Amino acid sequence: RVLASYRPEPELVEVTRTALVLCAISAFLIQGQQPPRLYAALRAFPTAPPDTVIRAAQLVFAATTENPEAIIALADSDEPLLSGMANAVLSYGLEAENDFDGALRAAQRTAAVFDEHGSLAMRAVAHSRIGELSLQAEPGDAALHHMTIALATVEKLGAWTTLARGRWAIVLANLQRGALDETEKVLAEAQAMLGDDQTNNLNMV
């Protein structure tokens, strides 16, 4: 509500753009919503060349309330960050439409962009997304491969909470593979990263 009507001074344009985009990501991924006022603010906010993840994300989220072809067009953009962000959003949209293969292809295109163009956070997101989708259809090998890449990247970022959650995905991947010794090893590592209360709750389950 505050950002929707805020008109920043020139020196605050980028930080305001970042705040708007982070609100959009939170609404999209965490709340599963597209608040009209927020997306209208993204469309009205001054745009800039998509040479950063945030600038690219603004263009992508501003297009999410348009027809589906708008996101597909951005996903095919020659601008790599724009293409990467659009494919990330497209992956979730296709999954919601039960197009699992399309969602996986879009996630793979996202990873291809961010493997090359140096955003560690988006690289982790892209590979964890492939791992998440692979857990639904593969015997575990593909999920293990991509979640391992994601966790190595997360570790570089020092995002320890995310690292702990990612280990649970690897536990599932190893269970699917029938690798029980490796499952026990990773499970012990995951438990070690939890607080005492969480560990006690897990043991009760």
C-alpha positions as protocol buffer text, in pm:
chain_id: "A"
residue {
  index: 1
  type: ARG
  ca { x: 0 y: 0 z: 0 }
}
residue {
  index: 2
  type: VAL
  ca { x: 284 y: 239 z: 84 }
}
residue {
  index: 3
  type: LEU
  ca { x: 493 y: 158 z: -223 }
}
residue {
  index: 4
  type: ALA
  ca { x: 201 y: 169 z: -464 }
}
residue {
  index: 5
  type: SER
  ca { x: 165 y: 545 z: -424 }
}
residue {
  index: 6
  type: TYR
  ca { x: 529 y: 629 z: -352 }
}
residue {
  index: 7
  type: ARG
  ca { x: 716 y: 839 z: -608 }
}
residue {
  index: 8
  type: PRO
  ca { x: 1085 y: 823 z: -517 }
}
residue {
  index: 9
  type: GLU
  ca { x: 1352 y: 1081 z: -575 }
}
residue {
  index: 10
  type: PRO
  ca { x: 1599 y: 977 z: -847 }
}
residue {
  index: 11
  type: GLU
  ca { x: 1853 y: 845 z: -598 }
}
residue {
  index: 12
  type: LEU
  ca { x: 1590 y: 613 z: -448 }
}
residue {
  index: 13
  type: VAL
  ca { x: 1451 y: 469 z: -771 }
}
residue {
  index: 14
  type: GLU
  ca { x: 1653 y: 146 z: -765 }
}
residue {
  index: 15
  type: VAL
  ca { x: 1594 y: 68 z: -399 }
}
residue {
  index: 16
  type: THR
  ca { x: 1221 y: 132 z: -447 }
}
residue {
  index: 17
  type: ARG
  ca { x: 1218 y: -91 z: -754 }
}
residue {
  index: 18
  type: THR
  ca { x: 1388 y: -361 z: -547 }
}
residue {
  index: 19
  type: ALA
  ca { x: 1132 y: -331 z: -269 }
}
residue {
  index: 20
  type: LEU
  ca { x: 843 y: -358 z: -517 }
}
residue {
  index: 21
  type: VAL
  ca { x: 994 y: -665 z: -682 }
}
residue {
  index: 22
  type: LEU
  ca { x: 1060 y: -837 z: -349 }
}
residue {
  index: 23
  type: CYS
  ca { x: 697 y: -775 z: -249 }
}
residue {
  index: 24
  type: ALA
  ca { x: 587 y: -928 z: -581 }
}
residue {
  index: 25
  type: ILE
  ca { x: 809 y: -1233 z: -530 }
}
residue {
  index: 26
  type: SER
  ca { x: 671 y: -1279 z: -179 }
}
residue {
  index: 27
  type: ALA
  ca { x: 312 y: -1254 z: -305 }
}
residue {
  index: 28
  type: PHE
  ca { x: 379 y: -1486 z: -598 }
}
residue {
  index: 29
  type: LEU
  ca { x: 579 y: -1760 z: -423 }
}
residue {
  index: 30
  type: ILE
  ca { x: 476 y: -1745 z: -60 }
}
residue {
  index: 31
  type: GLN
  ca { x: 118 y: -1621 z: -67 }
}
residue {
  index: 32
  type: GLY
  ca { x: 22 y: -1746 z: -414 }
}
residue {
  index: 33
  type: GLN
  ca { x: -142 y: -1412 z: -492 }
}
residue {
  index: 34
  type: GLN
  ca { x: -119 y: -1129 z: -744 }
}
residue {
  index: 35
  type: PRO
  ca { x: -238 y: -819 z: -552 }
}
residue {
  index: 36
  type: PRO
  ca { x: -381 y: -580 z: -816 }
}
residue {
  index: 37
  type: ARG
  ca { x: -241 y: -267 z: -653 }
}
residue {
  index: 38
  type: LEU
  ca { x: 110 y: -412 z: -635 }
}
residue {
  index: 39
  type: TYR
  ca { x: 113 y: -526 z: -996 }
}
residue {
  index: 40
  type: ALA
  ca { x: -33 y: -194 z: -1111 }
}
residue {
  index: 41
  type: ALA
  ca { x: 252 y: -22 z: -925 }
}
residue {
  index: 42
  type: LEU
  ca { x: 507 y: -243 z: -1103 }
}
residue {
  index: 43
  type: ARG
  ca { x: 358 y: -150 z: -1440 }
}
residue {
  index: 44
  type: ALA
  ca { x: 349 y: 220 z: -1356 }
}
residue {
  index: 45
  type: PHE
  ca { x: 699 y: 234 z: -1210 }
}
residue {
  index: 46
  type: PRO
  ca { x: 972 y: 358 z: -1447 }
}
residue {
  index: 47
  type: THR
  ca { x: 1137 y: 70 z: -1630 }
}
residue {
  index: 48
  type: ALA
  ca { x: 1504 y: 27 z: -1712 }
}
residue {
  index: 49
  type: PRO
  ca { x: 1709 y: -205 z: -1934 }
}
residue {
  index: 50
  type: PRO
  ca { x: 1690 y: -561 z: -1791 }
}
residue {
  index: 51
  type: ASP
  ca { x: 2058 y: -573 z: -1702 }
}
residue {
  index: 52
  type: THR
  ca { x: 2001 y: -681 z: -1341 }
}
residue {
  index: 53
  type: VAL
  ca { x: 1781 y: -953 z: -1194 }
}
residue {
  index: 54
  type: ILE
  ca { x: 1561 y: -692 z: -1023 }
}
residue {
  index: 55
  type: ARG
  ca { x: 1508 y: -487 z: -1339 }
}
residue {
  index: 56
  type: ALA
  ca { x: 1429 y: -800 z: -1536 }
}
residue {
  index: 57
  type: ALA
  ca { x: 1192 y: -920 z: -1266 }
}
residue {
  index: 58
  type: GLN
  ca { x: 999 y: -592 z: -1275 }
}
residue {
  index: 59
  type: LEU
  ca { x: 926 y: -638 z: -1644 }
}
residue {
  index: 60
  type: VAL
  ca { x: 825 y: -1001 z: -1593 }
}
residue {
  index: 61
  type: PHE
  ca { x: 592 y: -942 z: -1298 }
}
residue {
  index: 62
  type: ALA
  ca { x: 439 y: -639 z: -1469 }
}
residue {
  index: 63
  type: ALA
  ca { x: 347 y: -872 z: -1756 }
}
residue {
  index: 64
  type: THR
  ca { x: 195 y: -1149 z: -1544 }
}
residue {
  index: 65
  type: THR
  ca { x: -151 y: -993 z: -1544 }
}
residue {
  index: 66
  type: GLU
  ca { x: -154 y: -963 z: -1923 }
}
residue {
  index: 67
  type: ASN
  ca { x: -232 y: -1249 z: -2164 }
}
residue {
  index: 68
  type: PRO
  ca { x: -18 y: -1564 z: -2135 }
}
residue {
  index: 69
  type: GLU
  ca { x: 160 y: -1486 z: -2461 }
}
residue {
  index: 70
  type: ALA
  ca { x: 327 y: -1189 z: -2291 }
}
residue {
  index: 71
  type: ILE
  ca { x: 524 y: -1414 z: -2053 }
}
residue {
  index: 72
  type: ILE
  ca { x: 599 y: -1663 z: -2331 }
}
residue {
  index: 73
  type: ALA
  ca { x: 741 y: -1381 z: -2543 }
}
residue {
  index: 74
  type: LEU
  ca { x: 962 y: -1264 z: -2256 }
}
residue {
  index: 75
  type: ALA
  ca { x: 1075 y: -1622 z: -2197 }
}
residue {
  index: 76
  type: ASP
  ca { x: 1208 y: -1625 z: -2554 }
}
residue {
  index: 77
  type: SER
  ca { x: 1379 y: -1286 z: -2518 }
}
residue {
  index: 78
  type: ASP
  ca { x: 1735 y: -1235 z: -2638 }
}
residue {
  index: 79
  type: GLU
  ca { x: 1800 y: -1053 z: -2309 }
}
residue {
  index: 80
  type: PRO
  ca { x: 1932 y: -1336 z: -2090 }
}
residue {
  index: 81
  type: LEU
  ca { x: 1818 y: -1210 z: -1749 }
}
residue {
  index: 82
  type: LEU
  ca { x: 1474 y: -1127 z: -1886 }
}
residue {
  index: 83
  type: SER
  ca { x: 1448 y: -1473 z: -2038 }
}
residue {
  index: 84
  type: GLY
  ca { x: 1569 y: -1638 z: -1718 }
}
residue {
  index: 85
  type: MET
  ca { x: 1320 y: -1457 z: -1494 }
}
residue {
  index: 86
  type: ALA
  ca { x: 1031 y: -1511 z: -1736 }
}
residue {
  index: 87
  type: ASN
  ca { x: 1103 y: -1882 z: -1758 }
}
residue {
  index: 88
  type: ALA
  ca { x: 1113 y: -1902 z: -1378 }
}
residue {
  index: 89
  type: VAL
  ca { x: 764 y: -1752 z: -1353 }
}
residue {
  index: 90
  type: LEU
  ca { x: 644 y: -1954 z: -1653 }
}
residue {
  index: 91
  type: SER
  ca { x: 751 y: -2277 z: -1482 }
}
residue {
  index: 92
  type: TYR
  ca { x: 510 y: -2217 z: -1193 }
}
residue {
  index: 93
  type: GLY
  ca { x: 230 y: -2114 z: -1429 }
}
residue {
  index: 94
  type: LEU
  ca { x: 267 y: -2427 z: -1638 }
}
residue {
  index: 95
  type: GLU
  ca { x: 274 y: -2648 z: -1331 }
}
residue {
  index: 96
  type: ALA
  ca { x: -51 y: -2486 z: -1213 }
}
residue {
  index: 97
  type: GLU
  ca { x: -200 y: -2587 z: -1550 }
}
residue {
  index: 98
  type: ASN
  ca { x: -78 y: -2946 z: -1495 }
}
residue {
  index: 99
  type: ASP
  ca { x: 176 y: -2914 z: -1777 }
}
residue {
  index: 100
  type: PHE
  ca { x: 456 y: -3086 z: -1588 }
}
residue {
  index: 101
  type: ASP
  ca { x: 686 y: -3133 z: -1889 }
}
residue {
  index: 102
  type: GLY
  ca { x: 651 y: -2767 z: -1986 }
}
residue {
  index: 103
  type: ALA
  ca { x: 719 y: -2657 z: -1629 }
}
residue {
  index: 104
  type: LEU
  ca { x: 1037 y: -2867 z: -1620 }
}
residue {
  index: 105
  type: ARG
  ca { x: 1157 y: -2731 z: -1956 }
}
residue {
  index: 106
  type: ALA
  ca { x: 1102 y: -2375 z: -1836 }
}
residue {
  index: 107
  type: ALA
  ca { x: 1295 y: -2448 z: -1516 }
}
residue {
  index: 108
  type: GLN
  ca { x: 1580 y: -2596 z: -1719 }
}
residue {
  index: 109
  type: ARG
  ca { x: 1593 y: -2284 z: -1937 }
}
residue {
  index: 110
  type: THR
  ca { x: 1605 y: -2074 z: -1620 }
}
residue {
  index: 111
  type: ALA
  ca { x: 1902 y: -2274 z: -1492 }
}
residue {
  index: 112
  type: ALA
  ca { x: 2082 y: -2247 z: -1827 }
}
residue {
  index: 113
  type: VAL
  ca { x: 2061 y: -1866 z: -1806 }
}
residue {
  index: 114
  type: PHE
  ca { x: 2171 y: -1829 z: -1447 }
}
residue {
  index: 115
  type: ASP
  ca { x: 2447 y: -2089 z: -1469 }
}
residue {
  index: 116
  type: GLU
  ca { x: 2605 y: -1858 z: -1724 }
}
residue {
  index: 117
  type: HIS
  ca { x: 2510 y: -1512 z: -1603 }
}
residue {
  index: 118
  type: GLY
  ca { x: 2629 y: -1516 z: -1248 }
}
residue {
  index: 119
  type: SER
  ca { x: 2337 y: -1467 z: -1010 }
}
residue {
  index: 120
  type: LEU
  ca { x: 2410 y: -1713 z: -730 }
}
residue {
  index: 121
  type: ALA
  ca { x: 2068 y: -1670 z: -570 }
}
residue {
  index: 122
  type: MET
  ca { x: 1882 y: -1732 z: -896 }
}
residue {
  index: 123
  type: ARG
  ca { x: 2112 y: -2024 z: -979 }
}
residue {
  index: 124
  type: ALA
  ca { x: 2012 y: -2185 z: -650 }
}
residue {
  index: 125
  type: VAL
  ca { x: 1643 y: -2113 z: -716 }
}
residue {
  index: 126
  type: ALA
  ca { x: 1658 y: -2258 z: -1067 }
}
residue {
  index: 127
  type: HIS
  ca { x: 1831 y: -2583 z: -971 }
}
residue {
  index: 128
  type: SER
  ca { x: 1615 y: -2636 z: -664 }
}
residue {
  index: 129
  type: ARG
  ca { x: 1311 y: -2583 z: -886 }
}
residue {
  index: 130
  type: ILE
  ca { x: 1432 y: -2856 z: -1125 }
}
residue {
  index: 131
  type: GLY
  ca { x: 1500 y: -3080 z: -826 }
}
residue {
  index: 132
  type: GLU
  ca { x: 1154 y: -3012 z: -684 }
}
residue {
  index: 133
  type: LEU
  ca { x: 985 y: -3101 z: -1013 }
}
residue {
  index: 134
  type: SER
  ca { x: 1208 y: -3403 z: -1066 }
}
residue {
  index: 135
  type: LEU
  ca { x: 1106 y: -3548 z: -729 }
}
residue {
  index: 136
  type: GLN
  ca { x: 755 y: -3582 z: -872 }
}
residue {
  index: 137
  type: ALA
  ca { x: 853 y: -3789 z: -1175 }
}
residue {
  index: 138
  type: GLU
  ca { x: 1205 y: -3930 z: -1154 }
}
residue {
  index: 139
  type: PRO
  ca { x: 1357 y: -4214 z: -952 }
}
residue {
  index: 140
  type: GLY
  ca { x: 1565 y: -3955 z: -766 }
}
residue {
  index: 141
  type: ASP
  ca { x: 1883 y: -3921 z: -971 }
}
residue {
  index: 142
  type: ALA
  ca { x: 1792 y: -3595 z: -1145 }
}
residue {
  index: 143
  type: ALA
  ca { x: 1653 y: -3447 z: -824 }
}
residue {
  index: 144
  type: LEU
  ca { x: 1970 y: -3539 z: -635 }
}
residue {
  index: 145
  type: HIS
  ca { x: 2191 y: -3385 z: -904 }
}
residue {
  index: 146
  type: HIS
  ca { x: 2012 y: -3051 z: -914 }
}
residue {
  index: 147
  type: MET
  ca { x: 1950 y: -3022 z: -541 }
}
residue {
  index: 148
  type: THR
  ca { x: 2321 y: -3086 z: -481 }
}
residue {
  index: 149
  type: ILE
  ca { x: 2405 y: -2797 z: -716 }
}
residue {
  index: 150
  type: ALA
  ca { x: 2147 y: -2577 z: -542 }
}
residue {
  index: 151
  type: LEU
  ca { x: 2279 y: -2657 z: -195 }
}
residue {
  index: 152
  type: ALA
  ca { x: 2641 y: -2592 z: -295 }
}
residue {
  index: 153
  type: THR
  ca { x: 2531 y: -2251 z: -423 }
}
residue {
  index: 154
  type: VAL
  ca { x: 2324 y: -2177 z: -112 }
}
residue {
  index: 155
  type: GLU
  ca { x: 2624 y: -2264 z: 104 }
}
residue {
  index: 156
  type: LYS
  ca { x: 2830 y: -2003 z: -83 }
}
residue {
  index: 157
  type: LEU
  ca { x: 2559 y: -1748 z: 0 }
}
residue {
  index: 158
  type: GLY
  ca { x: 2557 y: -1849 z: 368 }
}
residue {
  index: 159
  type: ALA
  ca { x: 2179 y: -1907 z: 366 }
}
residue {
  index: 160
  type: TRP
  ca { x: 2186 y: -2168 z: 640 }
}
residue {
  index: 161
  type: THR
  ca { x: 1809 y: -2199 z: 692 }
}
residue {
  index: 162
  type: THR
  ca { x: 1761 y: -2270 z: 323 }
}
residue {
  index: 163
  type: LEU
  ca { x: 2050 y: -2514 z: 336 }
}
residue {
  index: 164
  type: ALA
  ca { x: 1879 y: -2710 z: 614 }
}
residue {
  index: 165
  type: ARG
  ca { x: 1552 y: -2729 z: 418 }
}
residue {
  index: 166
  type: GLY
  ca { x: 1735 y: -2839 z: 106 }
}
residue {
  index: 167
  type: ARG
  ca { x: 1885 y: -3136 z: 285 }
}
residue {
  index: 168
  type: TRP
  ca { x: 1535 y: -3275 z: 337 }
}
residue {
  index: 169
  type: ALA
  ca { x: 1483 y: -3273 z: -40 }
}
residue {
  index: 170
  type: ILE
  ca { x: 1805 y: -3469 z: -79 }
}
residue {
  index: 171
  type: VAL
  ca { x: 1680 y: -3717 z: 182 }
}
residue {
  index: 172
  type: LEU
  ca { x: 1370 y: -3774 z: -33 }
}
residue {
  index: 173
  type: ALA
  ca { x: 1578 y: -3806 z: -350 }
}
residue {
  index: 174
  type: ASN
  ca { x: 1798 y: -4071 z: -189 }
}
residue {
  index: 175
  type: LEU
  ca { x: 1493 y: -4259 z: -64 }
}
residue {
  index: 176
  type: GLN
  ca { x: 1358 y: -4265 z: -419 }
}
residue {
  index: 177
  type: ARG
  ca { x: 1692 y: -4398 z: -539 }
}
residue {
  index: 178
  type: GLY
  ca { x: 1690 y: -4669 z: -274 }
}
residue {
  index: 179
  type: ALA
  ca { x: 2021 y: -4535 z: -137 }
}
residue {
  index: 180
  type: LEU
  ca { x: 1942 y: -4602 z: 227 }
}
residue {
  index: 181
  type: ASP
  ca { x: 2294 y: -4556 z: 366 }
}
residue {
  index: 182
  type: GLU
  ca { x: 2319 y: -4216 z: 200 }
}
residue {
  index: 183
  type: THR
  ca { x: 1969 y: -4131 z: 321 }
}
residue {
  index: 184
  type: GLU
  ca { x: 2070 y: -4199 z: 682 }
}
residue {
  index: 185
  type: LYS
  ca { x: 2386 y: -3990 z: 642 }
}
residue {
  index: 186
  type: VAL
  ca { x: 2207 y: -3686 z: 499 }
}
residue {
  index: 187
  type: LEU
  ca { x: 1923 y: -3727 z: 750 }
}
residue {
  index: 188
  type: ALA
  ca { x: 2173 y: -3708 z: 1035 }
}
residue {
  index: 189
  type: GLU
  ca { x: 2327 y: -3393 z: 880 }
}
residue {
  index: 190
  type: ALA
  ca { x: 1982 y: -3236 z: 843 }
}
residue {
  index: 191
  type: GLN
  ca { x: 1890 y: -3316 z: 1204 }
}
residue {
  index: 192
  type: ALA
  ca { x: 2218 y: -3167 z: 1323 }
}
residue {
  index: 193
  type: MET
  ca { x: 2126 y: -2837 z: 1159 }
}
residue {
  index: 194
  type: LEU
  ca { x: 1790 y: -2817 z: 1342 }
}
residue {
  index: 195
  type: GLY
  ca { x: 1734 y: -2664 z: 1681 }
}
residue {
  index: 196
  type: ASP
  ca { x: 1658 y: -2889 z: 1978 }
}
residue {
  index: 197
  type: ASP
  ca { x: 1281 y: -2823 z: 1964 }
}
residue {
  index: 198
  type: GLN
  ca { x: 1261 y: -2908 z: 1594 }
}
residue {
  index: 199
  type: THR
  ca { x: 1468 y: -3224 z: 1643 }
}
residue {
  index: 200
  type: ASN
  ca { x: 1240 y: -3338 z: 1928 }
}
residue {
  index: 201
  type: ASN
  ca { x: 933 y: -3276 z: 1712 }
}
residue {
  index: 202
  type: LEU
  ca { x: 1087 y: -3476 z: 1428 }
}
residue {
  index: 203
  type: ASN
  ca { x: 1169 y: -3766 z: 1660 }
}
residue {
  index: 204
  type: MET
  ca { x: 809 y: -3767 z: 1786 }
}
residue {
  index: 205
  type: VAL
  ca { x: 688 y: -3798 z: 1424 }
}
